[in-house]
């Protein structure tokens, strides 16, 4: 479980986002950070019952303000990612803890390489029926909603802007998100909610992993 103390601390940090306040309350932060890291480890353990992920990465609370207009020194959330084991498995999971019903789960492909992005687009250009069947399946859609992510305003170079799959081809990211309420966040069911949601994404990950580990002829790019 995530305790209410985590949410309360993050709310107070948002109100007092300065080094003096944070340093004064750092012992409490370190205790809560340990609690959060233990929960992320529990998620990762659950994931590895039905998937294969690397060690979880819990991001630091300190913000990089060098290139940001927002100069507040601390994030007002906890976030952590879980990456599937490459090269055979592709995609990743993310969980963010943020008060005022702003917590969420995210899955998919945040920053595909130039090569991976082209391969995905070529697959959609050749056949978009399978991906649409997966992401429009009733159970899948009830958990994850619609495909999200940044996209181009027009067709990428070399693609027909009138293609039937241009809505998919234009995308630069391929992400799904699910909101988590504060009530869910502090409930004893949270770990189950997260794990069952992540299980539901698997048909999408299986499809995308198959695409990204084969060429357009369906020949493996990773098998010797």
Coordinates of C-alpha atoms in Angstrom, one line a residue:
X1 CA 0.0 0.0 0.0
X2 CA 0.9 3.7 -0.4
X3 CA 0.2 5.5 2.9
X4 CA -1.7 8.7 3.1
X5 CA 1.5 10.2 4.5
X6 CA 3.1 10.1 1.0
X7 CA 0.3 12.2 -0.4
X8 CA 0.3 14.6 2.5
X9 CA 4.1 15.1 2.1
X10 CA 3.8 15.7 -1.6
X11 CA 1.0 18.3 -1.1
X12 CA 3.1 20.1 1.4
X13 CA 6.1 20.0 -0.9
X14 CA 4.1 21.6 -3.6
X15 CA 3.2 24.4 -1.2
X16 CA 6.8 24.7 0.0
X17 CA 9.0 23.9 -3.0
X18 CA 12.2 25.3 -1.7
X19 CA 15.5 23.9 -0.4
X20 CA 15.0 25.3 3.1
X21 CA 11.7 23.5 3.7
X22 CA 12.9 20.3 2.0
X23 CA 16.1 20.1 4.0
X24 CA 14.2 20.6 7.3
X25 CA 11.9 17.7 6.3
X26 CA 14.4 15.5 4.6
X27 CA 14.4 12.7 7.3
X28 CA 10.7 12.3 6.7
X29 CA 11.2 12.4 2.9
X30 CA 13.8 9.6 3.2
X31 CA 11.5 7.4 5.2
X32 CA 8.6 7.9 2.7
X33 CA 11.0 7.4 -0.2
X34 CA 12.0 4.0 1.2
X35 CA 8.3 3.1 1.5
X36 CA 7.7 4.1 -2.1
X37 CA 10.7 2.2 -3.4
X38 CA 9.4 -0.9 -1.6
X39 CA 6.1 -0.6 -3.3
X40 CA 7.7 -0.2 -6.7
X41 CA 9.8 -3.3 -6.0
X42 CA 6.5 -5.2 -5.2
X43 CA 5.1 -4.1 -8.6
X44 CA 8.2 -5.3 -10.3
X45 CA 7.9 -8.7 -8.5
X46 CA 4.3 -9.0 -9.7
X47 CA 5.3 -8.1 -13.3
X48 CA 7.9 -10.8 -13.4
X49 CA 5.3 -13.5 -12.7
X50 CA 3.8 -12.9 -16.1
X51 CA 6.4 -10.8 -17.9
X52 CA 10.2 -10.2 -17.8
X53 CA 11.4 -6.7 -16.7
X54 CA 14.7 -5.3 -15.7
X55 CA 15.3 -3.8 -12.3
X56 CA 12.8 -1.0 -11.5
X57 CA 14.1 2.6 -11.8
X58 CA 12.6 5.0 -9.3
X59 CA 13.4 8.6 -10.4
X60 CA 15.0 11.1 -8.1
X61 CA 12.9 13.9 -6.5
X62 CA 15.3 16.5 -7.6
X63 CA 14.4 18.4 -10.8
X64 CA 16.9 19.3 -13.5
X65 CA 16.2 23.0 -13.9
X66 CA 18.9 23.8 -16.3
X67 CA 16.7 24.0 -19.4
X68 CA 13.3 24.5 -17.7
X69 CA 11.3 27.6 -17.2
X70 CA 10.1 26.1 -14.0
X71 CA 12.9 26.6 -11.5
X72 CA 11.4 24.9 -8.5
X73 CA 14.0 22.5 -7.2
X74 CA 11.8 19.4 -6.5
X75 CA 9.3 17.3 -8.3
X76 CA 5.9 17.0 -6.6
X77 CA 5.5 13.4 -7.5
X78 CA 7.2 10.0 -7.3
X79 CA 7.7 8.1 -10.5
X80 CA 9.2 4.8 -11.5
X81 CA 9.6 2.8 -14.7
X82 CA 9.9 -0.9 -15.6
X83 CA 11.5 -1.8 -18.9
X84 CA 10.9 -5.2 -20.5
X85 CA 14.0 -7.3 -21.2
X86 CA 15.5 -6.5 -24.6
X87 CA 16.0 -7.4 -27.4
X88 CA 13.3 -10.0 -27.5
X89 CA 10.7 -8.0 -25.5
X90 CA 9.9 -4.3 -26.2
X91 CA 7.9 -1.6 -24.4
X92 CA 7.8 -0.3 -20.8
X93 CA 5.6 0.4 -17.9
X94 CA 5.4 3.5 -15.7
X95 CA 3.7 4.5 -12.5
X96 CA 3.4 8.0 -11.1
X97 CA 2.2 8.9 -7.6
X98 CA 0.8 12.4 -7.4
X99 CA -1.9 13.9 -5.1
X100 CA -5.2 15.4 -6.1
X101 CA -6.2 12.4 -8.3
X102 CA -3.3 13.0 -10.7
X103 CA -1.6 9.6 -10.2
X104 CA -1.5 7.5 -13.3
X105 CA -0.1 4.4 -15.0
X106 CA 1.4 4.5 -18.5
X107 CA 2.6 1.9 -20.9
X108 CA 4.0 1.8 -24.4
X109 CA 6.8 3.5 -26.4
X110 CA 7.8 6.9 -25.2
X111 CA 10.9 7.6 -27.3
X112 CA 11.3 5.0 -30.0
X113 CA 14.6 5.1 -31.9
X114 CA 14.6 6.4 -35.5
X115 CA 14.9 2.9 -36.7
X116 CA 12.1 1.5 -34.5
X117 CA 9.8 4.4 -35.4
X118 CA 10.3 3.7 -39.2
X119 CA 9.7 0.0 -38.7
X120 CA 6.5 0.6 -36.8
X121 CA 5.3 3.1 -39.4
X122 CA 6.1 0.7 -42.3
X123 CA 4.1 -2.1 -40.5
X124 CA 1.1 0.2 -40.2
X125 CA 1.5 1.2 -43.8
X126 CA 1.5 -2.4 -44.9
X127 CA -1.3 -3.7 -42.5
X128 CA -3.2 -1.7 -39.8
X129 CA -5.9 -4.3 -39.2
X130 CA -4.1 -6.3 -36.5
X131 CA -3.1 -3.3 -34.4
X132 CA -6.6 -1.8 -34.6
X133 CA -8.2 -5.1 -33.6
X134 CA -5.9 -5.2 -30.5
X135 CA -6.4 -1.6 -29.3
X136 CA -10.1 -1.6 -29.9
X137 CA -10.8 -4.8 -28.1
X138 CA -13.5 -4.1 -25.5
X139 CA -11.6 -5.2 -22.3
X140 CA -8.4 -3.5 -23.5
X141 CA -10.2 -0.2 -24.3
X142 CA -12.1 -0.2 -21.0
X143 CA -8.7 -0.2 -19.1
X144 CA -6.5 1.9 -21.3
X145 CA -8.8 4.0 -23.5
X146 CA -7.3 5.4 -26.7
X147 CA -3.8 5.4 -28.1
X148 CA -2.0 8.6 -27.1
X149 CA 1.4 10.3 -27.9
X150 CA 2.9 13.1 -29.8
X151 CA 2.3 13.1 -33.6
X152 CA 3.2 15.0 -36.7
X153 CA 0.7 17.4 -38.2
X154 CA 1.1 15.8 -41.6
X155 CA 2.5 12.6 -43.1
X156 CA 6.2 11.8 -42.4
X157 CA 8.5 11.9 -45.3
X158 CA 8.0 9.0 -47.7
X159 CA 4.4 8.2 -46.6
X160 CA 1.1 9.0 -48.3
X161 CA -0.9 11.6 -46.4
X162 CA -4.1 10.0 -47.7
X163 CA -3.2 6.5 -46.5
X164 CA -5.9 4.8 -44.5
X165 CA -3.5 4.4 -41.5
X166 CA -2.2 7.9 -41.5
X167 CA -3.6 8.5 -38.0
X168 CA -1.2 5.8 -36.8
X169 CA 1.6 6.6 -39.1
X170 CA 1.8 10.2 -38.0
X171 CA 2.5 9.3 -34.4
X172 CA 5.9 9.7 -32.8
X173 CA 4.9 8.0 -29.6
X174 CA 2.6 5.1 -28.9
X175 CA 1.4 5.4 -25.3
X176 CA -1.6 4.4 -23.2
X177 CA -2.4 5.9 -19.8
X178 CA -4.8 5.1 -17.0
X179 CA -5.7 7.5 -14.1
X180 CA -5.4 6.3 -10.5
X181 CA -7.5 8.2 -8.0
X182 CA -6.3 9.1 -4.5
X183 CA -8.8 6.6 -3.1
X184 CA -7.3 3.8 -5.2
X185 CA -3.8 5.0 -4.4
X186 CA -4.2 4.4 -0.6
X187 CA -6.3 1.3 -0.9
X188 CA -5.2 -2.2 -0.2
X189 CA -6.2 -3.1 -3.7
X190 CA -3.7 -0.8 -5.4
X191 CA -1.1 -3.5 -6.2
X192 CA -3.8 -5.7 -7.8
X193 CA -5.2 -2.7 -9.8
X194 CA -1.8 -2.0 -11.2
X195 CA -0.9 -5.5 -12.0
X196 CA -4.2 -6.4 -13.6
X197 CA -4.0 -3.2 -15.7
X198 CA -0.5 -4.1 -16.9
X199 CA -1.5 -7.6 -17.7
X200 CA -4.2 -6.2 -20.0
X201 CA -1.6 -4.4 -22.2
X202 CA 0.2 -7.6 -23.1
X203 CA -1.5 -8.2 -26.5
X204 CA -0.3 -4.8 -27.6
X205 CA 3.3 -5.4 -26.3
X206 CA 3.4 -8.9 -27.9
X207 CA 2.4 -7.4 -31.3
X208 CA 4.8 -4.5 -31.1
X209 CA 7.6 -6.8 -29.9
X210 CA 7.0 -9.1 -32.9
X211 CA 7.1 -6.1 -35.2
X212 CA 10.3 -4.7 -33.8
X213 CA 12.2 -8.0 -33.8
X214 CA 11.4 -8.9 -37.4
X215 CA 11.8 -7.3 -40.8
X216 CA 8.9 -6.6 -43.2
X217 CA 9.2 -10.1 -44.5
X218 CA 8.6 -11.5 -41.0
X219 CA 12.2 -12.7 -40.7
X220 CA 13.7 -12.5 -37.2
X221 CA 16.3 -9.8 -36.6
X222 CA 17.6 -11.3 -33.3
X223 CA 17.9 -15.0 -33.9
X224 CA 21.2 -16.3 -35.1

